[in-house]
Amino acid sequence: MHIIAVINQKGGVGKTVTTVNLAAALDEAGHDPLVIDYDPQMNATDWLMGREAEEDDATIFDALASWDGKESDRWPLSKISRSSESVGVPFVPSDSRMAAASFDSVVGRSPVFPQQFRCRVQELRTSQVRTNSNSDASYDFCLVDCPPSLGRSVATALAGADGIIVPIHTDRFSMRGVMQLQDTIKQIRKVHNDGLQILGLLLNNLDLRSNMVNEMREKFEEIYTDILFETFIPWRSKINEVATRGENIMEYEGASDAASFYLDLADEVVERSRTAATAR
Ligand SMILES: Nc1ncnc2c1ncn2[C@@H]1O[C@H](COP(=O)(O)OP(=O)(O)O)[C@@H](O)[C@H]1O
Ligand SMILES: [Mg+2]
């Protein structure tokens, strides 16, 4: 199982759209993805749940805050993942307590901080091995939709992840953002997770009619040759529509060209994850 965090400290760059559409594409390609919503804004949860979350829905926060490594545990990820009627991909919902204040006071209190997510993921791996990989609850890709920050909560996600995908826009500020992010990754590697790899930067939301966007794209290709995905995602109204309406891009009317970008991305993600796993 490959754990992939979708991160960028900026909001509105396409983390949620990438997470959910990539999961739909992986599913379409015959894989078994699981989406984990780590963002207190709960955009992925709204999309996948197809209704407003309710108070008694178990969430990623319950899994993190309750972890104590005991058998009596109520909230392992395998128990709180649920199926998505709208998209057909299993997911773990988020809730507003994943916001910095409550996250720090509850999750940060534990002496094992920030290992909760890592431990939860490890449990999921082990339980899958135990129940054999043909069972329903068997995932080969776990995509974590992170909030727009590089704070503590994202650090816990990175501590448990194998790789990251970074959706970015083609502007100057994004370039600076990538450098900042590379620093954070170095820190995480040093302190919590030396196996963490950058799977790729994903150029998203490109207006290909703009000369400047095309020039910037070439610049990114020059500078980040080794980590940029070959696939890039242009602006498409259908991508915005599936996100707004909470639909599956693979099945959405008139979205076959948008869907094909995510299938290409899925191929690259599978390939790079395999290479990264053998390098570990
Ligand atoms: N390639 C794209 N084409 C059209 N709209 C997009 C595209 N990527 C993202 N969007 C839209 O941009 C907005 C921000 O995307 P989102 O995934 O929510 O960003 P983030 O999770 O990084 O905050 C959403 O309204 C989404 O529908
Ligand atoms: Mg988001």
PDB file of N, CA and C in Angstrom, residues 85-181:
ATOM      1  N   GLU A  85     -21.096   6.953  -2.035  1.00  0.00           N
ATOM      2  CA  GLU A  85     -22.114   6.670  -3.039  1.00  0.00           C
ATOM      3  C   GLU A  85     -21.944   7.550  -4.261  1.00  0.00           C
ATOM      4  N   SER A  86     -21.486   8.785  -4.044  1.00  0.00           N
ATOM      5  CA  SER A  86     -21.389   9.715  -5.171  1.00  0.00           C
ATOM      6  C   SER A  86     -20.232   9.393  -6.112  1.00  0.00           C
ATOM      7  N   VAL A  87     -19.114   8.917  -5.572  1.00  0.00           N
ATOM      8  CA  VAL A  87     -17.941   8.699  -6.418  1.00  0.00           C
ATOM      9  C   VAL A  87     -17.549   7.221  -6.509  1.00  0.00           C
ATOM     10  N   GLY A  88     -17.963   6.420  -5.525  1.00  0.00           N
ATOM     11  CA  GLY A  88     -17.647   5.001  -5.584  1.00  0.00           C
ATOM     12  C   GLY A  88     -16.245   4.670  -5.119  1.00  0.00           C
ATOM     13  N   VAL A  89     -15.645   5.585  -4.356  1.00  0.00           N
ATOM     14  CA  VAL A  89     -14.299   5.346  -3.824  1.00  0.00           C
ATOM     15  C   VAL A  89     -14.393   5.439  -2.298  1.00  0.00           C
ATOM     16  N   PRO A  90     -13.847   4.460  -1.558  1.00  0.00           N
ATOM     17  CA  PRO A  90     -13.928   4.526  -0.102  1.00  0.00           C
ATOM     18  C   PRO A  90     -13.138   5.709   0.456  1.00  0.00           C
ATOM     19  N   PHE A  91     -13.583   6.209   1.595  1.00  0.00           N
ATOM     20  CA  PHE A  91     -12.903   7.378   2.164  1.00  0.00           C
ATOM     21  C   PHE A  91     -13.061   7.429   3.678  1.00  0.00           C
ATOM     22  N   VAL A  92     -12.185   8.216   4.282  1.00  0.00           N
ATOM     23  CA  VAL A  92     -12.255   8.504   5.708  1.00  0.00           C
ATOM     24  C   VAL A  92     -12.563   9.993   5.837  1.00  0.00           C
ATOM     25  N   PRO A  93     -13.693  10.352   6.458  1.00  0.00           N
ATOM     26  CA  PRO A  93     -14.071  11.761   6.532  1.00  0.00           C
ATOM     27  C   PRO A  93     -13.187  12.570   7.473  1.00  0.00           C
ATOM     28  N   SER A  94     -13.218  13.883   7.297  1.00  0.00           N
ATOM     29  CA  SER A  94     -12.548  14.790   8.224  1.00  0.00           C
ATOM     30  C   SER A  94     -13.617  15.459   9.080  1.00  0.00           C
ATOM     31  N   ASP A  95     -13.193  16.276  10.028  1.00  0.00           N
ATOM     32  CA  ASP A  95     -14.154  17.145  10.702  1.00  0.00           C
ATOM     33  C   ASP A  95     -13.443  18.402  11.161  1.00  0.00           C
ATOM     34  N   SER A  96     -14.219  19.355  11.644  1.00  0.00           N
ATOM     35  CA  SER A  96     -13.648  20.678  11.911  1.00  0.00           C
ATOM     36  C   SER A  96     -12.602  20.641  13.021  1.00  0.00           C
ATOM     37  N   ARG A  97     -12.577  19.568  13.822  1.00  0.00           N
ATOM     38  CA  ARG A  97     -11.573  19.500  14.882  1.00  0.00           C
ATOM     39  C   ARG A  97     -10.156  19.291  14.344  1.00  0.00           C
ATOM     40  N   MET A  98     -10.033  19.029  13.035  1.00  0.00           N
ATOM     41  CA  MET A  98      -8.687  18.921  12.459  1.00  0.00           C
ATOM     42  C   MET A  98      -8.045  20.305  12.316  1.00  0.00           C
ATOM     43  N   ALA A  99      -8.778  21.356  12.641  1.00  0.00           N
ATOM     44  CA  ALA A  99      -8.215  22.713  12.593  1.00  0.00           C
ATOM     45  C   ALA A  99      -7.138  22.846  13.673  1.00  0.00           C
ATOM     46  N   ALA A 100      -6.177  23.741  13.408  1.00  0.00           N
ATOM     47  CA  ALA A 100      -4.961  23.812  14.222  1.00  0.00           C
ATOM     48  C   ALA A 100      -5.201  23.780  15.730  1.00  0.00           C
ATOM     49  N   ALA A 101      -6.113  24.606  16.226  1.00  0.00           N
ATOM     50  CA  ALA A 101      -6.245  24.743  17.678  1.00  0.00           C
ATOM     51  C   ALA A 101      -6.591  23.423  18.360  1.00  0.00           C
ATOM     52  N   SER A 102      -7.663  22.763  17.902  1.00  0.00           N
ATOM     53  CA  SER A 102      -8.028  21.528  18.593  1.00  0.00           C
ATOM     54  C   SER A 102      -7.058  20.418  18.255  1.00  0.00           C
ATOM     55  N   PHE A 103      -6.534  20.442  17.046  1.00  0.00           N
ATOM     56  CA  PHE A 103      -5.576  19.410  16.659  1.00  0.00           C
ATOM     57  C   PHE A 103      -4.361  19.439  17.582  1.00  0.00           C
ATOM     58  N   ASP A 104      -3.829  20.634  17.796  1.00  0.00           N
ATOM     59  CA  ASP A 104      -2.652  20.759  18.652  1.00  0.00           C
ATOM     60  C   ASP A 104      -2.948  20.367  20.090  1.00  0.00           C
ATOM     61  N   SER A 105      -4.098  20.813  20.603  1.00  0.00           N
ATOM     62  CA  SER A 105      -4.338  20.567  22.019  1.00  0.00           C
ATOM     63  C   SER A 105      -4.672  19.107  22.297  1.00  0.00           C
ATOM     64  N   VAL A 106      -5.340  18.443  21.356  1.00  0.00           N
ATOM     65  CA  VAL A 106      -5.707  17.055  21.634  1.00  0.00           C
ATOM     66  C   VAL A 106      -4.669  16.063  21.116  1.00  0.00           C
ATOM     67  N   VAL A 107      -4.343  16.186  19.839  1.00  0.00           N
ATOM     68  CA  VAL A 107      -3.405  15.220  19.279  1.00  0.00           C
ATOM     69  C   VAL A 107      -1.986  15.503  19.768  1.00  0.00           C
ATOM     70  N   GLY A 108      -1.648  16.786  19.864  1.00  0.00           N
ATOM     71  CA  GLY A 108      -0.297  17.178  20.243  1.00  0.00           C
ATOM     72  C   GLY A 108       0.034  16.844  21.692  1.00  0.00           C
ATOM     73  N   ARG A 109      -0.984  16.566  22.492  1.00  0.00           N
ATOM     74  CA  ARG A 109      -0.792  16.282  23.902  1.00  0.00           C
ATOM     75  C   ARG A 109      -0.068  14.952  24.129  1.00  0.00           C
ATOM     76  N   SER A 110      -0.322  14.035  23.196  1.00  0.00           N
ATOM     77  CA  SER A 110       0.200  12.698  23.388  1.00  0.00           C
ATOM     78  C   SER A 110       1.719  12.650  23.245  1.00  0.00           C
ATOM     79  N   PRO A 111       2.370  11.833  24.071  1.00  0.00           N
ATOM     80  CA  PRO A 111       3.824  11.741  23.988  1.00  0.00           C
ATOM     81  C   PRO A 111       4.308  11.134  22.664  1.00  0.00           C
ATOM     82  N   VAL A 112       3.436  10.418  21.962  1.00  0.00           N
ATOM     83  CA  VAL A 112       3.905   9.821  20.717  1.00  0.00           C
ATOM     84  C   VAL A 112       3.766  10.780  19.530  1.00  0.00           C
ATOM     85  N   PHE A 113       3.257  11.979  19.792  1.00  0.00           N
ATOM     86  CA  PHE A 113       3.138  12.951  18.712  1.00  0.00           C
ATOM     87  C   PHE A 113       4.435  13.064  17.946  1.00  0.00           C
ATOM     88  N   PRO A 114       4.511  13.148  16.657  1.00  0.00           N
ATOM     89  CA  PRO A 114       3.380  13.139  15.747  1.00  0.00           C
ATOM     90  C   PRO A 114       3.229  11.794  15.046  1.00  0.00           C
ATOM     91  N   GLN A 115       3.318  10.742  15.825  1.00  0.00           N
ATOM     92  CA  GLN A 115       3.343   9.418  15.205  1.00  0.00           C
ATOM     93  C   GLN A 115       1.955   8.788  15.040  1.00  0.00           C
ATOM     94  N   GLN A 116       0.906   9.462  15.479  1.00  0.00           N
ATOM     95  CA  GLN A 116      -0.410   8.823  15.424  1.00  0.00           C
ATOM     96  C   GLN A 116      -0.813   8.356  14.036  1.00  0.00           C
ATOM     97  N   PHE A 117      -0.619   9.243  13.079  1.00  0.00           N
ATOM     98  CA  PHE A 117      -1.055   8.866  11.732  1.00  0.00           C
ATOM     99  C   PHE A 117      -0.207   7.711  11.209  1.00  0.00           C
ATOM    100  N   ARG A 118       1.083   7.832  11.448  1.00  0.00           N
ATOM    101  CA  ARG A 118       1.997   6.776  11.028  1.00  0.00           C
ATOM    102  C   ARG A 118       1.582   5.421  11.616  1.00  0.00           C
ATOM    103  N   CYS A 119       1.215   5.436  12.889  1.00  0.00           N
ATOM    104  CA  CYS A 119       0.807   4.206  13.552  1.00  0.00           C
ATOM    105  C   CYS A 119      -0.509   3.683  12.976  1.00  0.00           C
ATOM    106  N   ARG A 120      -1.430   4.599  12.726  1.00  0.00           N
ATOM    107  CA  ARG A 120      -2.713   4.203  12.143  1.00  0.00           C
ATOM    108  C   ARG A 120      -2.516   3.559  10.771  1.00  0.00           C
ATOM    109  N   VAL A 121      -1.630   4.136   9.994  1.00  0.00           N
ATOM    110  CA  VAL A 121      -1.371   3.616   8.662  1.00  0.00           C
ATOM    111  C   VAL A 121      -0.715   2.243   8.751  1.00  0.00           C
ATOM    112  N   GLN A 122       0.172   2.137   9.738  1.00  0.00           N
ATOM    113  CA  GLN A 122       0.854   0.864   9.929  1.00  0.00           C
ATOM    114  C   GLN A 122      -0.148  -0.233  10.298  1.00  0.00           C
ATOM    115  N   GLU A 123      -1.100   0.131  11.162  1.00  0.00           N
ATOM    116  CA  GLU A 123      -2.158  -0.818  11.530  1.00  0.00           C
ATOM    117  C   GLU A 123      -2.941  -1.270  10.312  1.00  0.00           C
ATOM    118  N   LEU A 124      -3.247  -0.287   9.458  1.00  0.00           N
ATOM    119  CA  LEU A 124      -4.033  -0.593   8.263  1.00  0.00           C
ATOM    120  C   LEU A 124      -3.266  -1.584   7.384  1.00  0.00           C
ATOM    121  N   ARG A 125      -1.974  -1.311   7.245  1.00  0.00           N
ATOM    122  CA  ARG A 125      -1.125  -2.231   6.463  1.00  0.00           C
ATOM    123  C   ARG A 125      -1.154  -3.634   7.068  1.00  0.00           C
ATOM    124  N   THR A 126      -0.959  -3.693   8.373  1.00  0.00           N
ATOM    125  CA  THR A 126      -0.893  -4.995   9.038  1.00  0.00           C
ATOM    126  C   THR A 126      -2.233  -5.708   8.957  1.00  0.00           C
ATOM    127  N   SER A 127      -3.331  -4.972   9.189  1.00  0.00           N
ATOM    128  CA  SER A 127      -4.629  -5.643   9.172  1.00  0.00           C
ATOM    129  C   SER A 127      -4.938  -6.148   7.771  1.00  0.00           C
ATOM    130  N   GLN A 128      -4.445  -5.438   6.762  1.00  0.00           N
ATOM    131  CA  GLN A 128      -4.654  -5.919   5.399  1.00  0.00           C
ATOM    132  C   GLN A 128      -3.904  -7.215   5.141  1.00  0.00           C
ATOM    133  N   VAL A 129      -2.702  -7.270   5.653  1.00  0.00           N
ATOM    134  CA  VAL A 129      -1.919  -8.481   5.465  1.00  0.00           C
ATOM    135  C   VAL A 129      -2.612  -9.653   6.160  1.00  0.00           C
ATOM    136  N   ARG A 130      -3.117  -9.343   7.398  1.00  0.00           N
ATOM    137  CA  ARG A 130      -3.772 -10.384   8.179  1.00  0.00           C
ATOM    138  C   ARG A 130      -5.031 -10.927   7.512  1.00  0.00           C
ATOM    139  N   THR A 131      -5.853  -9.986   6.999  1.00  0.00           N
ATOM    140  CA  THR A 131      -7.141 -10.425   6.459  1.00  0.00           C
ATOM    141  C   THR A 131      -7.021 -10.828   4.985  1.00  0.00           C
ATOM    142  N   ASN A 132      -5.833 -10.879   4.505  1.00  0.00           N
ATOM    143  CA  ASN A 132      -5.410 -11.172   3.136  1.00  0.00           C
ATOM    144  C   ASN A 132      -5.955 -10.173   2.127  1.00  0.00           C
ATOM    145  N   SER A 133      -5.141  -9.909   1.128  1.00  0.00           N
ATOM    146  CA  SER A 133      -5.382  -8.735   0.303  1.00  0.00           C
ATOM    147  C   SER A 133      -6.608  -8.837  -0.611  1.00  0.00           C
ATOM    148  N   ASN A 134      -7.329  -9.961  -0.552  1.00  0.00           N
ATOM    149  CA  ASN A 134      -8.520 -10.025  -1.395  1.00  0.00           C
ATOM    150  C   ASN A 134      -9.792  -9.534  -0.698  1.00  0.00           C
ATOM    151  N   SER A 135      -9.635  -9.201   0.580  1.00  0.00           N
ATOM    152  CA  SER A 135     -10.839  -8.765   1.301  1.00  0.00           C
ATOM    153  C   SER A 135     -11.286  -7.399   0.793  1.00  0.00           C
ATOM    154  N   ASP A 136     -12.507  -7.025   1.144  1.00  0.00           N
ATOM    155  CA  ASP A 136     -13.072  -5.762   0.676  1.00  0.00           C
ATOM    156  C   ASP A 136     -12.247  -4.559   1.096  1.00  0.00           C
ATOM    157  N   ALA A 137     -11.760  -4.631   2.347  1.00  0.00           N
ATOM    158  CA  ALA A 137     -11.063  -3.470   2.882  1.00  0.00           C
ATOM    159  C   ALA A 137      -9.580  -3.514   2.553  1.00  0.00           C
ATOM    160  N   SER A 138      -9.253  -3.741   1.296  1.00  0.00           N
ATOM    161  CA  SER A 138      -7.860  -3.806   0.927  1.00  0.00           C
ATOM    162  C   SER A 138      -7.555  -2.666  -0.051  1.00  0.00           C
ATOM    163  N   TYR A 139      -6.593  -1.847   0.320  1.00  0.00           N
ATOM    164  CA  TYR A 139      -6.293  -0.674  -0.499  1.00  0.00           C
ATOM    165  C   TYR A 139      -4.864  -0.752  -1.003  1.00  0.00           C
ATOM    166  N   ASP A 140      -4.638  -0.305  -2.226  1.00  0.00           N
ATOM    167  CA  ASP A 140      -3.244  -0.253  -2.675  1.00  0.00           C
ATOM    168  C   ASP A 140      -2.713   1.180  -2.747  1.00  0.00           C
ATOM    169  N   PHE A 141      -3.627   2.165  -2.784  1.00  0.00           N
ATOM    170  CA  PHE A 141      -3.204   3.564  -2.733  1.00  0.00           C
ATOM    171  C   PHE A 141      -4.067   4.307  -1.730  1.00  0.00           C
ATOM    172  N   CYS A 142      -3.413   5.054  -0.873  1.00  0.00           N
ATOM    173  CA  CYS A 142      -4.152   5.825   0.115  1.00  0.00           C
ATOM    174  C   CYS A 142      -3.778   7.291  -0.109  1.00  0.00           C
ATOM    175  N   LEU A 143      -4.753   8.094  -0.544  1.00  0.00           N
ATOM    176  CA  LEU A 143      -4.474   9.491  -0.895  1.00  0.00           C
ATOM    177  C   LEU A 143      -4.985  10.408   0.212  1.00  0.00           C
ATOM    178  N   VAL A 144      -4.093  11.229   0.740  1.00  0.00           N
ATOM    179  CA  VAL A 144      -4.444  12.076   1.877  1.00  0.00           C
ATOM    180  C   VAL A 144      -4.571  13.528   1.415  1.00  0.00           C
ATOM    181  N   ASP A 145      -5.793  14.044   1.478  1.00  0.00           N
ATOM    182  CA  ASP A 145      -6.050  15.425   1.058  1.00  0.00           C
ATOM    183  C   ASP A 145      -5.744  16.363   2.226  1.00  0.00           C
ATOM    184  N   CYS A 146      -4.634  17.101   2.116  1.00  0.00           N
ATOM    185  CA  CYS A 146      -4.154  17.910   3.244  1.00  0.00           C
ATOM    186  C   CYS A 146      -4.693  19.340   3.205  1.00  0.00           C
ATOM    187  N   PRO A 147      -4.725  19.994   4.370  1.00  0.00           N
ATOM    188  CA  PRO A 147      -5.137  21.404   4.407  1.00  0.00           C
ATOM    189  C   PRO A 147      -4.038  22.299   3.841  1.00  0.00           C
ATOM    190  N   PRO A 148      -4.366  23.534   3.503  1.00  0.00           N
ATOM    191  CA  PRO A 148      -3.383  24.471   2.946  1.00  0.00           C
ATOM    192  C   PRO A 148      -2.460  25.021   4.017  1.00  0.00           C
ATOM    193  N   SER A 149      -1.489  24.245   4.436  1.00  0.00           N
ATOM    194  CA  SER A 149      -0.572  24.689   5.487  1.00  0.00           C
ATOM    195  C   SER A 149       0.624  23.755   5.482  1.00  0.00           C
ATOM    196  N   LEU A 150       1.683  24.162   6.174  1.00  0.00           N
ATOM    197  CA  LEU A 150       2.779  23.225   6.412  1.00  0.00           C
ATOM    198  C   LEU A 150       2.950  23.084   7.912  1.00  0.00           C
ATOM    199  N   GLY A 151       1.844  23.206   8.616  1.00  0.00           N
ATOM    200  CA  GLY A 151       1.877  23.178  10.078  1.00  0.00           C
ATOM    201  C   GLY A 151       1.899  21.768  10.633  1.00  0.00           C
ATOM    202  N   ARG A 152       1.593  21.693  11.916  1.00  0.00           N
ATOM    203  CA  ARG A 152       1.698  20.430  12.637  1.00  0.00           C
ATOM    204  C   ARG A 152       0.861  19.312  12.071  1.00  0.00           C
ATOM    205  N   SER A 153      -0.389  19.651  11.703  1.00  0.00           N
ATOM    206  CA  SER A 153      -1.258  18.575  11.259  1.00  0.00           C
ATOM    207  C   SER A 153      -0.709  17.963   9.961  1.00  0.00           C
ATOM    208  N   VAL A 154      -0.230  18.809   9.063  1.00  0.00           N
ATOM    209  CA  VAL A 154       0.355  18.281   7.828  1.00  0.00           C
ATOM    210  C   VAL A 154       1.630  17.485   8.140  1.00  0.00           C
ATOM    211  N   ALA A 155       2.382  17.949   9.128  1.00  0.00           N
ATOM    212  CA  ALA A 155       3.595  17.216   9.514  1.00  0.00           C
ATOM    213  C   ALA A 155       3.250  15.783   9.934  1.00  0.00           C
ATOM    214  N   THR A 156       2.117  15.608  10.637  1.00  0.00           N
ATOM    215  CA  THR A 156       1.765  14.250  11.051  1.00  0.00           C
ATOM    216  C   THR A 156       1.407  13.391   9.836  1.00  0.00           C
ATOM    217  N   ALA A 157       0.740  14.022   8.860  1.00  0.00           N
ATOM    218  CA  ALA A 157       0.418  13.277   7.632  1.00  0.00           C
ATOM    219  C   ALA A 157       1.704  12.870   6.921  1.00  0.00           C
ATOM    220  N   LEU A 158       2.657  13.801   6.876  1.00  0.00           N
ATOM    221  CA  LEU A 158       3.922  13.512   6.178  1.00  0.00           C
ATOM    222  C   LEU A 158       4.750  12.465   6.919  1.00  0.00           C
ATOM    223  N   ALA A 159       4.609  12.453   8.225  1.00  0.00           N
ATOM    224  CA  ALA A 159       5.351  11.459   9.008  1.00  0.00           C
ATOM    225  C   ALA A 159       4.890  10.039   8.656  1.00  0.00           C
ATOM    226  N   GLY A 160       3.649   9.919   8.199  1.00  0.00           N
ATOM    227  CA  GLY A 160       3.140   8.590   7.871  1.00  0.00           C
ATOM    228  C   GLY A 160       3.103   8.283   6.383  1.00  0.00           C
ATOM    229  N   ALA A 161       3.473   9.252   5.554  1.00  0.00           N
ATOM    230  CA  ALA A 161       3.332   9.067   4.101  1.00  0.00           C
ATOM    231  C   ALA A 161       4.585   8.451   3.476  1.00  0.00           C
ATOM    232  N   ASP A 162       4.380   7.784   2.341  1.00  0.00           N
ATOM    233  CA  ASP A 162       5.522   7.295   1.556  1.00  0.00           C
ATOM    234  C   ASP A 162       5.950   8.350   0.546  1.00  0.00           C
ATOM    235  N   GLY A 163       4.960   9.065   0.026  1.00  0.00           N
ATOM    236  CA  GLY A 163       5.283  10.044  -1.016  1.00  0.00           C
ATOM    237  C   GLY A 163       4.332  11.218  -0.978  1.00  0.00           C
ATOM    238  N   ILE A 164       4.722  12.282  -1.686  1.00  0.00           N
ATOM    239  CA  ILE A 164       3.808  13.426  -1.785  1.00  0.00           C
ATOM    240  C   ILE A 164       3.599  13.822  -3.237  1.00  0.00           C
ATOM    241  N   ILE A 165       2.408  14.344  -3.476  1.00  0.00           N
ATOM    242  CA  ILE A 165       2.086  14.970  -4.757  1.00  0.00           C
ATOM    243  C   ILE A 165       1.775  16.425  -4.452  1.00  0.00           C
ATOM    244  N   VAL A 166       2.359  17.320  -5.246  1.00  0.00           N
ATOM    245  CA  VAL A 166       2.164  18.745  -5.003  1.00  0.00           C
ATOM    246  C   VAL A 166       1.519  19.418  -6.204  1.00  0.00           C
ATOM    247  N   PRO A 167       0.223  19.697  -6.146  1.00  0.00           N
ATOM    248  CA  PRO A 167      -0.396  20.439  -7.243  1.00  0.00           C
ATOM    249  C   PRO A 167       0.046  21.901  -7.169  1.00  0.00           C
ATOM    250  N   ILE A 168       0.421  22.466  -8.320  1.00  0.00           N
ATOM    251  CA  ILE A 168       0.867  23.869  -8.318  1.00  0.00           C
ATOM    252  C   ILE A 168       0.343  24.613  -9.537  1.00  0.00           C
ATOM    253  N   HIS A 169       0.278  25.912  -9.383  1.00  0.00           N
ATOM    254  CA  HIS A 169      -0.026  26.789 -10.516  1.00  0.00           C
ATOM    255  C   HIS A 169       1.282  27.267 -11.119  1.00  0.00           C
ATOM    256  N   THR A 170       1.191  27.763 -12.351  1.00  0.00           N
ATOM    257  CA  THR A 170       2.422  28.254 -12.981  1.00  0.00           C
ATOM    258  C   THR A 170       2.624  29.726 -12.682  1.00  0.00           C
ATOM    259  N   ASP A 171       2.958  30.065 -11.459  1.00  0.00           N
ATOM    260  CA  ASP A 171       3.313  31.462 -11.218  1.00  0.00           C
ATOM    261  C   ASP A 171       4.574  31.531 -10.360  1.00  0.00           C
ATOM    262  N   ARG A 172       5.091  32.737 -10.268  1.00  0.00           N
ATOM    263  CA  ARG A 172       6.345  32.947  -9.570  1.00  0.00           C
ATOM    264  C   ARG A 172       6.248  32.539  -8.099  1.00  0.00           C
ATOM    265  N   PHE A 173       5.075  32.835  -7.509  1.00  0.00           N
ATOM    266  CA  PHE A 173       4.903  32.549  -6.083  1.00  0.00           C
ATOM    267  C   PHE A 173       4.921  31.045  -5.835  1.00  0.00           C
ATOM    268  N   SER A 174       4.405  30.310  -6.803  1.00  0.00           N
ATOM    269  CA  SER A 174       4.396  28.861  -6.644  1.00  0.00           C
ATOM    270  C   SER A 174       5.811  28.320  -6.617  1.00  0.00           C
ATOM    271  N   MET A 175       6.687  28.945  -7.413  1.00  0.00           N
ATOM    272  CA  MET A 175       8.073  28.489  -7.425  1.00  0.00           C
ATOM    273  C   MET A 175       8.703  28.657  -6.049  1.00  0.00           C
ATOM    274  N   ARG A 176       8.441  29.825  -5.450  1.00  0.00           N
ATOM    275  CA  ARG A 176       8.964  30.058  -4.101  1.00  0.00           C
ATOM    276  C   ARG A 176       8.349  29.043  -3.125  1.00  0.00           C
ATOM    277  N   GLY A 177       7.055  28.795  -3.311  1.00  0.00           N
ATOM    278  CA  GLY A 177       6.366  27.835  -2.445  1.00  0.00           C
ATOM    279  C   GLY A 177       7.001  26.459  -2.504  1.00  0.00           C
ATOM    280  N   VAL A 178       7.435  26.052  -3.701  1.00  0.00           N
ATOM    281  CA  VAL A 178       8.046  24.732  -3.859  1.00  0.00           C
ATOM    282  C   VAL A 178       9.361  24.658  -3.078  1.00  0.00           C
ATOM    283  N   MET A 179      10.111  25.764  -3.085  1.00  0.00           N
ATOM    284  CA  MET A 179      11.376  25.753  -2.337  1.00  0.00           C
ATOM    285  C   MET A 179      11.129  25.594  -0.842  1.00  0.00           C
ATOM    286  N   GLN A 180      10.123  26.340  -0.364  1.00  0.00           N
ATOM    287  CA  GLN A 180       9.749  26.255   1.051  1.00  0.00           C
ATOM    288  C   GLN A 180       9.369  24.817   1.416  1.00  0.00           C
ATOM    289  N   LEU A 181       8.609  24.237   0.505  1.00  0.00           N
ATOM    290  CA  LEU A 181       8.116  22.893   0.716  1.00  0.00           C
ATOM    291  C   LEU A 181       9.265  21.877   0.758  1.00  0.00           C
TER     292      LEU A 181
END
